[in-house]
PDB file of C-alpha atoms in Angstrom:
ATOM      1  CA  MET A   1      -0.284  22.021  12.448  1.00 57.00           C
ATOM      2  CA  SER A   2       0.663  18.148  12.914  1.00 61.00           C
ATOM      3  CA  ALA A   3       2.202  15.924  11.174  1.00 67.00           C
ATOM      4  CA  TYR A   4       0.280  14.487   8.550  1.00 74.00           C
ATOM      5  CA  ARG A   5      -0.458  10.752   9.803  1.00 80.00           C
ATOM      6  CA  SER A   6      -2.881   9.296   7.081  1.00 86.00           C
ATOM      7  CA  PRO A   7      -6.184   8.557   8.502  1.00 91.00           C
ATOM      8  CA  ALA A   8      -6.488   5.762   6.002  1.00 92.00           C
ATOM      9  CA  ILE A   9      -3.226   4.027   6.784  1.00 92.00           C
ATOM     10  CA  ARG A  10      -4.537   3.738  10.715  1.00 94.00           C
ATOM     11  CA  ARG A  11      -8.140   2.210   9.728  1.00 96.00           C
ATOM     12  CA  TYR A  12      -6.143   0.248   7.898  1.00 96.00           C
ATOM     13  CA  LEU A  13      -4.093  -1.681  11.035  1.00 96.00           C
ATOM     14  CA  ILE A  14      -7.542  -1.111  13.431  1.00 97.00           C
ATOM     15  CA  ARG A  15      -9.143  -3.349  10.739  1.00 98.00           C
ATOM     16  CA  ILE A  16      -6.325  -6.010  10.092  1.00 97.00           C
ATOM     17  CA  ILE A  17      -5.940  -5.824  13.714  1.00 98.00           C
ATOM     18  CA  VAL A  18      -9.173  -7.552  14.210  1.00 98.00           C
ATOM     19  CA  LEU A  19      -9.431  -9.794  11.086  1.00 98.00           C
ATOM     20  CA  VAL A  20      -5.957 -11.763  12.582  1.00 98.00           C
ATOM     21  CA  ILE A  21      -8.000 -12.009  15.888  1.00 98.00           C
ATOM     22  CA  LEU A  22     -11.407 -13.417  13.964  1.00 98.00           C
ATOM     23  CA  TYR A  23      -8.845 -15.549  11.723  1.00 97.00           C
ATOM     24  CA  LEU A  24      -7.187 -17.052  14.358  1.00 97.00           C
ATOM     25  CA  GLY A  25     -10.215 -17.591  16.320  1.00 98.00           C
ATOM     26  CA  PHE A  26     -11.893 -19.032  13.200  1.00 97.00           C
ATOM     27  CA  LEU A  27      -8.923 -21.084  12.501  1.00 96.00           C
ATOM     28  CA  ILE A  28      -8.697 -23.062  16.065  1.00 97.00           C
ATOM     29  CA  ALA A  29     -12.020 -23.553  16.067  1.00 97.00           C
ATOM     30  CA  ALA A  30     -12.188 -25.272  12.607  1.00 97.00           C
ATOM     31  CA  VAL A  31      -9.082 -27.283  13.238  1.00 96.00           C
ATOM     32  CA  THR A  32     -10.430 -28.409  17.115  1.00 97.00           C
ATOM     33  CA  ALA A  33     -13.907 -29.508  15.827  1.00 96.00           C
ATOM     34  CA  PHE A  34     -12.183 -31.379  12.366  1.00 96.00           C
ATOM     35  CA  LYS A  35      -9.952 -33.235  14.755  1.00 96.00           C
ATOM     36  CA  ALA A  36     -12.394 -34.583  17.161  1.00 95.00           C
ATOM     37  CA  HIS A  37     -14.997 -35.328  14.418  1.00 94.00           C
ATOM     38  CA  ALA A  38     -17.794 -32.671  15.262  1.00 92.00           C
ATOM     39  CA  VAL A  39     -19.124 -31.661  12.020  1.00 92.00           C
ATOM     40  CA  SER A  40     -20.033 -33.431   9.502  1.00 93.00           C
ATOM     41  CA  GLY A  41     -22.379 -32.332   6.640  1.00 95.00           C
ATOM     42  CA  ILE A  42     -22.872 -28.621   5.422  1.00 95.00           C
ATOM     43  CA  ALA A  43     -21.799 -27.727   8.929  1.00 95.00           C
ATOM     44  CA  ALA A  44     -18.174 -29.165   8.148  1.00 96.00           C
ATOM     45  CA  TYR A  45     -18.544 -26.779   4.830  1.00 97.00           C
ATOM     46  CA  GLY A  46     -19.749 -23.375   6.169  1.00 96.00           C
ATOM     47  CA  LEU A  47     -16.859 -24.364   8.785  1.00 96.00           C
ATOM     48  CA  ALA A  48     -14.171 -25.133   7.110  1.00 96.00           C
ATOM     49  CA  VAL A  49     -15.076 -22.021   4.744  1.00 97.00           C
ATOM     50  CA  LEU A  50     -14.716 -19.424   8.250  1.00 97.00           C
ATOM     51  CA  PRO A  51     -11.498 -18.886   8.495  1.00 96.00           C
ATOM     52  CA  ALA A  52     -11.410 -18.209   4.844  1.00 96.00           C
ATOM     53  CA  LEU A  53     -13.509 -15.456   5.659  1.00 97.00           C
ATOM     54  CA  PRO A  54     -11.495 -12.807   7.725  1.00 98.00           C
ATOM     55  CA  VAL A  55      -8.377 -13.595   4.480  1.00 97.00           C
ATOM     56  CA  ILE A  56     -11.060 -11.787   2.363  1.00 97.00           C
ATOM     57  CA  GLY A  57     -11.286  -9.760   4.839  1.00 98.00           C
ATOM     58  CA  VAL A  58      -7.726  -8.313   5.249  1.00 97.00           C
ATOM     59  CA  PHE A  59      -8.418  -8.307   0.750  1.00 97.00           C
ATOM     60  CA  TRP A  60     -10.857  -5.890   1.378  1.00 97.00           C
ATOM     61  CA  ALA A  61      -9.311  -3.665   4.031  1.00 97.00           C
ATOM     62  CA  VAL A  62      -6.567  -3.548   1.754  1.00 96.00           C
ATOM     63  CA  MET A  63      -9.043  -2.471  -1.250  1.00 96.00           C
ATOM     64  CA  ARG A  64     -10.629  -0.407   1.390  1.00 97.00           C
ATOM     65  CA  MET A  65      -7.452   1.283   2.107  1.00 96.00           C
ATOM     66  CA  LEU A  66      -6.543   2.742  -1.241  1.00 95.00           C
ATOM     67  CA  VAL A  67     -10.019   4.198  -1.531  1.00 96.00           C
ATOM     68  CA  GLU A  68      -9.429   5.931   1.576  1.00 96.00           C
ATOM     69  CA  GLU A  69      -6.092   7.252   1.080  1.00 95.00           C
ATOM     70  CA  THR A  70      -6.357  11.310   0.373  1.00 94.00           C
ATOM     71  CA  ASP A  71      -2.491  11.632   0.371  1.00 95.00           C
ATOM     72  CA  GLU A  72      -2.012  10.973  -3.647  1.00 96.00           C
ATOM     73  CA  PHE A  73       1.815   9.664  -3.367  1.00 96.00           C
ATOM     74  CA  LEU A  74       0.965   7.308  -0.395  1.00 95.00           C
ATOM     75  CA  ARG A  75      -1.803   6.108  -2.707  1.00 96.00           C
ATOM     76  CA  LEU A  76       0.567   5.556  -5.578  1.00 96.00           C
ATOM     77  CA  LEU A  77       2.836   3.621  -3.088  1.00 96.00           C
ATOM     78  CA  HIS A  78      -0.387   0.725  -2.228  1.00 95.00           C
ATOM     79  CA  VAL A  79      -1.448   0.796  -5.255  1.00 96.00           C
ATOM     80  CA  ARG A  80       2.383  -0.535  -6.504  1.00 96.00           C
ATOM     81  CA  GLN A  81       2.651  -2.551  -3.907  1.00 96.00           C
ATOM     82  CA  CYS A  82      -1.095  -4.619  -4.776  1.00 96.00           C
ATOM     83  CA  LEU A  83       0.158  -4.879  -8.211  1.00 97.00           C
ATOM     84  CA  PHE A  84       3.414  -6.111  -7.187  1.00 97.00           C
ATOM     85  CA  ALA A  85       1.576  -8.659  -5.096  1.00 97.00           C
ATOM     86  CA  THR A  86      -0.514  -9.385  -7.810  1.00 97.00           C
ATOM     87  CA  GLY A  87       2.272 -10.894 -10.054  1.00 98.00           C
ATOM     88  CA  PHE A  88       4.769 -12.158  -8.037  1.00 98.00           C
ATOM     89  CA  CYS A  89       0.997 -14.281  -6.432  1.00 97.00           C
ATOM     90  CA  LEU A  90      -0.158 -15.620 -10.054  1.00 97.00           C
ATOM     91  CA  THR A  91       3.750 -16.084 -11.107  1.00 98.00           C
ATOM     92  CA  VAL A  92       4.405 -18.264  -7.887  1.00 96.00           C
ATOM     93  CA  MET A  93       0.919 -19.975  -8.795  1.00 95.00           C
ATOM     94  CA  THR A  94       1.114 -21.278 -12.297  1.00 96.00           C
ATOM     95  CA  ILE A  95       5.096 -22.063 -11.824  1.00 96.00           C
ATOM     96  CA  TRP A  96       3.477 -24.165  -9.015  1.00 94.00           C
ATOM     97  CA  GLU A  97       1.250 -25.586 -10.942  1.00 93.00           C
ATOM     98  CA  PHE A  98       3.049 -26.465 -13.855  1.00 96.00           C
ATOM     99  CA  LEU A  99       5.364 -28.294 -11.987  1.00 95.00           C
ATOM    100  CA  GLN A 100       2.894 -30.244 -10.017  1.00 94.00           C
ATOM    101  CA  ASN A 101       1.202 -30.793 -14.119  1.00 94.00           C
ATOM    102  CA  PHE A 102       4.100 -33.074 -14.742  1.00 96.00           C
ATOM    103  CA  ASP A 103       4.747 -34.131 -11.291  1.00 94.00           C
ATOM    104  CA  LEU A 104       7.582 -32.804 -10.243  1.00 96.00           C
ATOM    105  CA  VAL A 105       6.076 -31.354  -7.120  1.00 92.00           C
ATOM    106  CA  PRO A 106       3.951 -33.304  -4.440  1.00 89.00           C
ATOM    107  CA  PRO A 107       0.128 -32.003  -4.945  1.00 87.00           C
ATOM    108  CA  GLY A 108      -1.518 -29.828  -2.200  1.00 85.00           C
ATOM    109  CA  ASN A 109      -0.329 -26.582  -1.435  1.00 82.00           C
ATOM    110  CA  GLY A 110       0.848 -27.752   1.926  1.00 81.00           C
ATOM    111  CA  GLY A 111      -1.303 -24.079   3.614  1.00 78.00           C
ATOM    112  CA  PHE A 112       0.073 -22.175   1.528  1.00 85.00           C
ATOM    113  CA  GLY A 113      -2.170 -20.651  -0.939  1.00 90.00           C
ATOM    114  CA  ALA A 114      -2.609 -17.852  -2.848  1.00 93.00           C
ATOM    115  CA  ALA A 115      -3.754 -15.687   0.074  1.00 94.00           C
ATOM    116  CA  PHE A 116      -0.346 -16.477   1.754  1.00 95.00           C
ATOM    117  CA  PHE A 117       1.791 -15.574  -1.913  1.00 96.00           C
ATOM    118  CA  TRP A 118       0.441 -12.271  -2.195  1.00 96.00           C
ATOM    119  CA  PHE A 119       0.656 -11.459   1.460  1.00 96.00           C
ATOM    120  CA  VAL A 120       4.374 -11.900   0.943  1.00 96.00           C
ATOM    121  CA  GLY A 121       4.413  -9.980  -2.556  1.00 97.00           C
ATOM    122  CA  LEU A 122       2.660  -7.063  -0.640  1.00 96.00           C
ATOM    123  CA  GLY A 123       5.911  -7.488   1.260  1.00 96.00           C
ATOM    124  CA  LEU A 124       8.181  -7.512  -1.398  1.00 97.00           C
ATOM    125  CA  GLY A 125       5.812  -4.793  -2.968  1.00 96.00           C
ATOM    126  CA  GLY A 126       6.694  -2.373   0.047  1.00 95.00           C
ATOM    127  CA  LEU A 127      11.172  -3.177  -1.015  1.00 96.00           C
ATOM    128  CA  TYR A 128      10.053  -2.589  -4.493  1.00 95.00           C
ATOM    129  CA  ASN A 129       8.706   0.899  -3.200  1.00 95.00           C
ATOM    130  CA  ARG A 130      11.533   1.658  -1.098  1.00 94.00           C
ATOM    131  CA  PHE A 131      14.319   0.978  -4.043  1.00 94.00           C
ATOM    132  CA  THR A 132      12.727   2.846  -6.917  1.00 93.00           C
ATOM    133  CA  LEU A 133      10.555   5.670  -5.114  1.00 91.00           C
ATOM    134  CA  GLY A 134      12.706   6.297  -1.678  1.00 86.00           C
ATOM    135  CA  THR A 135      10.333   4.912   0.719  1.00 84.00           C
ATOM    136  CA  ALA A 136       7.766   2.227   1.154  1.00 82.00           C
ATOM    137  CA  GLY A 137       5.401   4.708   2.601  1.00 69.00           C
ATOM    138  CA  CYS A 138       4.310   3.987   6.032  1.00 61.00           C
ATOM    139  CA  ALA A 139       2.936   7.524   6.972  1.00 47.00           C
TER     140      ALA A 139
ATOM    141  CA  MET B   1       9.506  17.039 -13.594  1.00 85.00           C
ATOM    142  CA  ASN B   2      11.927  19.914 -12.374  1.00 91.00           C
ATOM    143  CA  ASN B   3      10.806  21.964 -10.082  1.00 95.00           C
ATOM    144  CA  ARG B   4      12.052  24.304  -7.683  1.00 95.00           C
ATOM    145  CA  LEU B   5      10.915  23.055  -4.208  1.00 96.00           C
ATOM    146  CA  LYS B   6      13.831  23.676  -2.229  1.00 95.00           C
ATOM    147  CA  VAL B   7      15.010  26.479  -2.701  1.00 96.00           C
ATOM    148  CA  LEU B   8      11.355  28.072  -2.342  1.00 97.00           C
ATOM    149  CA  ARG B   9      11.595  25.869   1.401  1.00 97.00           C
ATOM    150  CA  ALA B  10      15.323  27.093   1.743  1.00 95.00           C
ATOM    151  CA  GLU B  11      14.489  30.678   0.836  1.00 96.00           C
ATOM    152  CA  ARG B  12      11.468  30.658   4.322  1.00 96.00           C
ATOM    153  CA  ASP B  13      13.350  27.653   6.357  1.00 96.00           C
ATOM    154  CA  TRP B  14      11.072  25.456   6.127  1.00 97.00           C
ATOM    155  CA  SER B  15      12.221  21.983   6.605  1.00 97.00           C
ATOM    156  CA  GLN B  16      10.269  18.924   3.938  1.00 96.00           C
ATOM    157  CA  GLN B  17       8.332  18.097   7.245  1.00 96.00           C
ATOM    158  CA  ASP B  18       7.005  21.983   7.919  1.00 96.00           C
ATOM    159  CA  LEU B  19       6.021  22.230   4.116  1.00 97.00           C
ATOM    160  CA  ALA B  20       3.911  19.044   4.327  1.00 96.00           C
ATOM    161  CA  GLU B  21       2.623  20.150   7.053  1.00 95.00           C
ATOM    162  CA  ARG B  22       1.665  23.228   5.690  1.00 96.00           C
ATOM    163  CA  LEU B  23       0.385  20.870   2.123  1.00 96.00           C
ATOM    164  CA  GLN B  24      -1.342  18.198   4.770  1.00 94.00           C
ATOM    165  CA  VAL B  25      -0.064  15.808   2.746  1.00 95.00           C
ATOM    166  CA  SER B  26       3.234  13.016   4.186  1.00 94.00           C
ATOM    167  CA  ARG B  27       6.950  13.629   4.432  1.00 94.00           C
ATOM    168  CA  GLN B  28       7.142  11.322   1.775  1.00 93.00           C
ATOM    169  CA  SER B  29       5.022  13.196  -0.870  1.00 95.00           C
ATOM    170  CA  VAL B  30       7.212  16.235   0.013  1.00 96.00           C
ATOM    171  CA  ASN B  31      10.419  14.686  -0.581  1.00 95.00           C
ATOM    172  CA  ALA B  32       8.865  12.440  -4.095  1.00 95.00           C
ATOM    173  CA  ILE B  33       8.063  15.220  -5.954  1.00 96.00           C
ATOM    174  CA  GLU B  34      11.425  18.056  -4.768  1.00 95.00           C
ATOM    175  CA  THR B  35      13.278  15.155  -5.751  1.00 94.00           C
ATOM    176  CA  GLY B  36      11.111  14.245  -9.280  1.00 92.00           C
ATOM    177  CA  LYS B  37      10.300  11.480  -8.661  1.00 93.00           C
ATOM    178  CA  TYR B  38       6.436  12.004  -8.440  1.00 95.00           C
ATOM    179  CA  ASP B  39       4.841  14.516 -10.543  1.00 95.00           C
ATOM    180  CA  PRO B  40       1.964  15.789  -8.576  1.00 97.00           C
ATOM    181  CA  SER B  41      -1.986  15.921  -9.709  1.00 97.00           C
ATOM    182  CA  LEU B  42      -2.549  19.456 -11.419  1.00 96.00           C
ATOM    183  CA  PRO B  43      -4.806  20.543  -8.108  1.00 96.00           C
ATOM    184  CA  LEU B  44      -1.597  19.077  -5.765  1.00 97.00           C
ATOM    185  CA  ALA B  45       0.498  21.165  -8.088  1.00 97.00           C
ATOM    186  CA  PHE B  46      -2.130  24.370  -7.244  1.00 97.00           C
ATOM    187  CA  ARG B  47      -2.269  24.014  -3.824  1.00 97.00           C
ATOM    188  CA  ILE B  48       1.903  23.801  -3.752  1.00 98.00           C
ATOM    189  CA  ALA B  49       2.063  27.310  -6.217  1.00 97.00           C
ATOM    190  CA  GLU B  50      -0.801  28.885  -4.152  1.00 97.00           C
ATOM    191  CA  LEU B  51       1.395  28.193  -0.749  1.00 97.00           C
ATOM    192  CA  PHE B  52       3.856  29.615  -1.574  1.00 97.00           C
ATOM    193  CA  GLY B  53       1.851  33.310  -3.607  1.00 97.00           C
ATOM    194  CA  LEU B  54       3.698  32.116  -7.017  1.00 97.00           C
ATOM    195  CA  ALA B  55       2.264  30.775 -10.072  1.00 96.00           C
ATOM    196  CA  ILE B  56       2.259  27.146 -11.236  1.00 95.00           C
ATOM    197  CA  GLU B  57       5.190  27.930 -14.214  1.00 94.00           C
ATOM    198  CA  ALA B  58       7.317  29.482 -11.326  1.00 95.00           C
ATOM    199  CA  VAL B  59       7.372  26.235  -9.137  1.00 96.00           C
ATOM    200  CA  PHE B  60       6.883  24.014 -11.969  1.00 95.00           C
ATOM    201  CA  THR B  61       9.417  23.528 -14.925  1.00 92.00           C
ATOM    202  CA  SER B  62       7.305  22.166 -17.629  1.00 86.00           C
ATOM    203  CA  PRO B  63       8.638  18.892 -19.398  1.00 82.00           C
ATOM    204  CA  SER B  64       8.742  20.484 -22.821  1.00 83.00           C
ATOM    205  CA  LYS B  65      10.752  23.304 -21.548  1.00 79.00           C
ATOM    206  CA  GLY B  66      12.670  21.435 -19.059  1.00 62.00           C
TER     207      GLY B  66
END
C-alpha cells in the first residue's frame, strides 16, 4: 500500500502548467502584434480574445478537478474553496462597480478583472479551509 | 459526529497514514473524520467499519445519542 496521492490534483497541476504556458504565449503574441499595429478588423478581435481562452481553461480545470476527485473530504475542501472564491470575486467586483458608478475610482480595472480576483479568492479559500478545517487540502 | 477511530487505530498500532492507506483516502480525510470535523459519507463509513470488522454503530456514535 502507498500513501494516497490524488490523481485528480496531479492532472489538475499538469493542466494548469500547460494553460499557463499557453496564456503567456498568447499574451506575448497579442501584445506584440497590437503594439506593432499588425492586426485589425476581425483578426484583432480574435487575437484580443486569444489570451482569455487559457484563463477560461483554468476555470474548466478547476471544475474538472471537482468532478474527478475521488477523496470526498478533499472534494469538499475544493468546493468550499471555489464557493469562497466566487463570493470574494463577486463582492470585490460589485464594490468596484459601485465606486465607478459614482466616479470615485477611475474607469477600467488596470487588467485586474474578475478572473484575477477569483484566483485570489481561491488562495484565500485555501486559507479559510486551513483555519476552519485544519487543512487547505493539497494531497 | 463522535467516533472511536483513534482508539481503534491505537489498538492496532496504526498511524493516521496507515489507516488512510488501508482506506485509500488522504491522511487529511482520516484526521478530519477522527477529530469530528468531517462526517464521512455512508459508503466510506461502511468501509471504515468493515476494515475494523465492526458494525457502523460500533465505530460511530449516532448524533441523536451522542
